[in-house]
Amino acid sequence: MGSETVQVASLSNIVLTWVSGSPEQVVFLAASLIGLAILLKRDRIL
């Protein structure tokens, strides 16, 4: 679980630098993060 948290943290750093781009990127990014959160929650339940 620890390494996953590090991956998410580094991913969010990449996201923050990337978000300064176009609105389409921001929307795509938001969808990706929501999907990632759902996957992580599902893993914890299982």
PDB file of N, CA and C in Angstrom:
ATOM      1  N   MET A   1       0.838  -1.207   0.000  1.00  0.00           N
ATOM      2  CA  MET A   1       0.000   0.000   0.000  1.00  0.00           C
ATOM      3  C   MET A   1       0.874   1.259   0.000  1.00  0.00           C
ATOM      4  N   GLY A   2       2.007   1.207   0.700  1.00  0.00           N
ATOM      5  CA  GLY A   2       2.870   2.385   0.800  1.00  0.00           C
ATOM      6  C   GLY A   2       3.357   2.861  -0.555  1.00  0.00           C
ATOM      7  N   SER A   3       3.797   1.899  -1.394  1.00  0.00           N
ATOM      8  CA  SER A   3       4.312   2.287  -2.710  1.00  0.00           C
ATOM      9  C   SER A   3       3.192   2.861  -3.572  1.00  0.00           C
ATOM     10  N   GLU A   4       1.970   2.352  -3.398  1.00  0.00           N
ATOM     11  CA  GLU A   4       0.833   2.895  -4.154  1.00  0.00           C
ATOM     12  C   GLU A   4       0.605   4.354  -3.796  1.00  0.00           C
ATOM     13  N   THR A   5       0.715   4.670  -2.503  1.00  0.00           N
ATOM     14  CA  THR A   5       0.531   6.052  -2.061  1.00  0.00           C
ATOM     15  C   THR A   5       1.579   6.950  -2.693  1.00  0.00           C
ATOM     16  N   VAL A   6       2.807   6.467  -2.759  1.00  0.00           N
ATOM     17  CA  VAL A   6       3.882   7.248  -3.383  1.00  0.00           C
ATOM     18  C   VAL A   6       3.584   7.464  -4.859  1.00  0.00           C
ATOM     19  N   GLN A   7       3.086   6.428  -5.531  1.00  0.00           N
ATOM     20  CA  GLN A   7       2.743   6.544  -6.948  1.00  0.00           C
ATOM     21  C   GLN A   7       1.660   7.587  -7.146  1.00  0.00           C
ATOM     22  N   VAL A   8       0.640   7.566  -6.301  1.00  0.00           N
ATOM     23  CA  VAL A   8      -0.450   8.533  -6.402  1.00  0.00           C
ATOM     24  C   VAL A   8       0.071   9.944  -6.162  1.00  0.00           C
ATOM     25  N   ALA A   9       0.976  10.091  -5.188  1.00  0.00           N
ATOM     26  CA  ALA A   9       1.531  11.411  -4.882  1.00  0.00           C
ATOM     27  C   ALA A   9       2.339  11.948  -6.054  1.00  0.00           C
ATOM     28  N   SER A  10       3.189  11.107  -6.637  1.00  0.00           N
ATOM     29  CA  SER A  10       3.983  11.563  -7.781  1.00  0.00           C
ATOM     30  C   SER A  10       3.078  11.820  -8.979  1.00  0.00           C
ATOM     31  N   LEU A  11       2.020  11.025  -9.113  1.00  0.00           N
ATOM     32  CA  LEU A  11       1.062  11.230 -10.197  1.00  0.00           C
ATOM     33  C   LEU A  11       0.382  12.579 -10.053  1.00  0.00           C
ATOM     34  N   SER A  12      -0.015  12.919  -8.830  1.00  0.00           N
ATOM     35  CA  SER A  12      -0.683  14.207  -8.616  1.00  0.00           C
ATOM     36  C   SER A  12       0.266  15.364  -8.889  1.00  0.00           C
ATOM     37  N   ASN A  13       1.572  15.169  -8.632  1.00  0.00           N
ATOM     38  CA  ASN A  13       2.547  16.205  -8.964  1.00  0.00           C
ATOM     39  C   ASN A  13       2.617  16.411 -10.474  1.00  0.00           C
ATOM     40  N   ILE A  14       2.651  15.314 -11.226  1.00  0.00           N
ATOM     41  CA  ILE A  14       2.643  15.388 -12.692  1.00  0.00           C
ATOM     42  C   ILE A  14       1.360  16.069 -13.151  1.00  0.00           C
ATOM     43  N   VAL A  15       0.257  15.690 -12.525  1.00  0.00           N
ATOM     44  CA  VAL A  15      -1.046  16.265 -12.854  1.00  0.00           C
ATOM     45  C   VAL A  15      -1.033  17.781 -12.662  1.00  0.00           C
ATOM     46  N   LEU A  16      -0.500  18.234 -11.534  1.00  0.00           N
ATOM     47  CA  LEU A  16      -0.499  19.668 -11.235  1.00  0.00           C
ATOM     48  C   LEU A  16       0.300  20.454 -12.263  1.00  0.00           C
ATOM     49  N   THR A  17       1.418  19.907 -12.711  1.00  0.00           N
ATOM     50  CA  THR A  17       2.213  20.611 -13.717  1.00  0.00           C
ATOM     51  C   THR A  17       1.522  20.559 -15.071  1.00  0.00           C
ATOM     52  N   TRP A  18       0.760  19.491 -15.325  1.00  0.00           N
ATOM     53  CA  TRP A  18       0.118  19.283 -16.615  1.00  0.00           C
ATOM     54  C   TRP A  18      -1.180  20.075 -16.734  1.00  0.00           C
ATOM     55  N   VAL A  19      -1.822  20.331 -15.588  1.00  0.00           N
ATOM     56  CA  VAL A  19      -3.137  20.982 -15.562  1.00  0.00           C
ATOM     57  C   VAL A  19      -3.072  22.404 -16.107  1.00  0.00           C
ATOM     58  N   SER A  20      -1.889  22.995 -16.117  1.00  0.00           N
ATOM     59  CA  SER A  20      -1.759  24.354 -16.644  1.00  0.00           C
ATOM     60  C   SER A  20      -2.008  24.392 -18.153  1.00  0.00           C
ATOM     61  N   GLY A  21      -2.373  23.254 -18.727  1.00  0.00           N
ATOM     62  CA  GLY A  21      -2.669  23.181 -20.155  1.00  0.00           C
ATOM     63  C   GLY A  21      -4.112  23.550 -20.465  1.00  0.00           C
ATOM     64  N   SER A  22      -4.694  22.858 -21.441  1.00  0.00           N
ATOM     65  CA  SER A  22      -6.026  23.215 -21.932  1.00  0.00           C
ATOM     66  C   SER A  22      -7.140  22.618 -21.068  1.00  0.00           C
ATOM     67  N   PRO A  23      -8.350  23.184 -21.143  1.00  0.00           N
ATOM     68  CA  PRO A  23      -9.501  22.669 -20.371  1.00  0.00           C
ATOM     69  C   PRO A  23      -9.797  21.201 -20.674  1.00  0.00           C
ATOM     70  N   GLU A  24      -9.589  20.789 -21.909  1.00  0.00           N
ATOM     71  CA  GLU A  24      -9.845  19.382 -22.247  1.00  0.00           C
ATOM     72  C   GLU A  24      -8.948  18.468 -21.419  1.00  0.00           C
ATOM     73  N   GLN A  25      -7.693  18.887 -21.236  1.00  0.00           N
ATOM     74  CA  GLN A  25      -6.768  18.088 -20.428  1.00  0.00           C
ATOM     75  C   GLN A  25      -7.258  18.002 -18.991  1.00  0.00           C
ATOM     76  N   VAL A  26      -7.752  19.116 -18.468  1.00  0.00           N
ATOM     77  CA  VAL A  26      -8.228  19.140 -17.081  1.00  0.00           C
ATOM     78  C   VAL A  26      -9.399  18.174 -16.909  1.00  0.00           C
ATOM     79  N   VAL A  27     -10.330  18.183 -17.862  1.00  0.00           N
ATOM     80  CA  VAL A  27     -11.488  17.285 -17.792  1.00  0.00           C
ATOM     81  C   VAL A  27     -11.035  15.828 -17.856  1.00  0.00           C
ATOM     82  N   PHE A  28     -10.134  15.540 -18.787  1.00  0.00           N
ATOM     83  CA  PHE A  28      -9.614  14.177 -18.921  1.00  0.00           C
ATOM     84  C   PHE A  28      -8.906  13.744 -17.648  1.00  0.00           C
ATOM     85  N   LEU A  29      -8.155  14.667 -17.084  1.00  0.00           N
ATOM     86  CA  LEU A  29      -7.401  14.395 -15.864  1.00  0.00           C
ATOM     87  C   LEU A  29      -8.341  14.088 -14.703  1.00  0.00           C
ATOM     88  N   ALA A  30      -9.388  14.892 -14.568  1.00  0.00           N
ATOM     89  CA  ALA A  30     -10.353  14.688 -13.490  1.00  0.00           C
ATOM     90  C   ALA A  30     -10.986  13.302 -13.611  1.00  0.00           C
ATOM     91  N   ALA A  31     -11.355  12.921 -14.831  1.00  0.00           N
ATOM     92  CA  ALA A  31     -11.956  11.608 -15.057  1.00  0.00           C
ATOM     93  C   ALA A  31     -10.971  10.499 -14.685  1.00  0.00           C
ATOM     94  N   SER A  32      -9.705  10.684 -15.041  1.00  0.00           N
ATOM     95  CA  SER A  32      -8.687   9.679 -14.729  1.00  0.00           C
ATOM     96  C   SER A  32      -8.515   9.526 -13.223  1.00  0.00           C
ATOM     97  N   LEU A  33      -8.474  10.653 -12.509  1.00  0.00           N
ATOM     98  CA  LEU A  33      -8.283  10.605 -11.057  1.00  0.00           C
ATOM     99  C   LEU A  33      -9.472   9.948 -10.370  1.00  0.00           C
ATOM    100  N   ILE A  34     -10.688  10.231 -10.860  1.00  0.00           N
ATOM    101  CA  ILE A  34     -11.880   9.603 -10.286  1.00  0.00           C
ATOM    102  C   ILE A  34     -11.820   8.090 -10.496  1.00  0.00           C
ATOM    103  N   GLY A  35     -11.431   7.685 -11.709  1.00  0.00           N
ATOM    104  CA  GLY A  35     -11.294   6.261 -11.995  1.00  0.00           C
ATOM    105  C   GLY A  35     -10.262   5.609 -11.095  1.00  0.00           C
ATOM    106  N   LEU A  36      -9.136   6.305 -10.894  1.00  0.00           N
ATOM    107  CA  LEU A  36      -8.068   5.792 -10.034  1.00  0.00           C
ATOM    108  C   LEU A  36      -8.562   5.637  -8.602  1.00  0.00           C
ATOM    109  N   ALA A  37      -9.300   6.623  -8.118  1.00  0.00           N
ATOM    110  CA  ALA A  37      -9.824   6.573  -6.750  1.00  0.00           C
ATOM    111  C   ALA A  37     -10.776   5.393  -6.581  1.00  0.00           C
ATOM    112  N   ILE A  38     -11.626   5.160  -7.586  1.00  0.00           N
ATOM    113  CA  ILE A  38     -12.566   4.036  -7.528  1.00  0.00           C
ATOM    114  C   ILE A  38     -11.800   2.716  -7.479  1.00  0.00           C
ATOM    115  N   LEU A  39     -10.752   2.611  -8.302  1.00  0.00           N
ATOM    116  CA  LEU A  39      -9.955   1.384  -8.309  1.00  0.00           C
ATOM    117  C   LEU A  39      -9.301   1.153  -6.957  1.00  0.00           C
ATOM    118  N   LEU A  40      -8.753   2.205  -6.361  1.00  0.00           N
ATOM    119  CA  LEU A  40      -8.090   2.070  -5.063  1.00  0.00           C
ATOM    120  C   LEU A  40      -9.090   1.661  -3.991  1.00  0.00           C
ATOM    121  N   LYS A  41     -10.281   2.246  -4.014  1.00  0.00           N
ATOM    122  CA  LYS A  41     -11.310   1.890  -3.028  1.00  0.00           C
ATOM    123  C   LYS A  41     -11.698   0.429  -3.185  1.00  0.00           C
ATOM    124  N   ARG A  42     -11.880  -0.002  -4.431  1.00  0.00           N
ATOM    125  CA  ARG A  42     -12.281  -1.376  -4.680  1.00  0.00           C
ATOM    126  C   ARG A  42     -11.209  -2.339  -4.185  1.00  0.00           C
ATOM    127  N   ASP A  43      -9.927  -1.982  -4.387  1.00  0.00           N
ATOM    128  CA  ASP A  43      -8.832  -2.830  -3.912  1.00  0.00           C
ATOM    129  C   ASP A  43      -8.871  -2.957  -2.393  1.00  0.00           C
ATOM    130  N   ARG A  44      -9.181  -1.873  -1.704  1.00  0.00           N
ATOM    131  CA  ARG A  44      -9.207  -1.910  -0.237  1.00  0.00           C
ATOM    132  C   ARG A  44     -10.350  -2.787   0.260  1.00  0.00           C
ATOM    133  N   ILE A  45     -11.491  -2.730  -0.433  1.00  0.00           N
ATOM    134  CA  ILE A  45     -12.636  -3.545  -0.017  1.00  0.00           C
ATOM    135  C   ILE A  45     -12.298  -5.029  -0.189  1.00  0.00           C
ATOM    136  N   LEU A  46     -11.646  -5.372  -1.303  1.00  0.00           N
ATOM    137  CA  LEU A  46     -11.264  -6.761  -1.554  1.00  0.00           C
ATOM    138  C   LEU A  46     -10.081  -7.169  -0.739  1.00  0.00           C
TER     139      LEU A  46
END
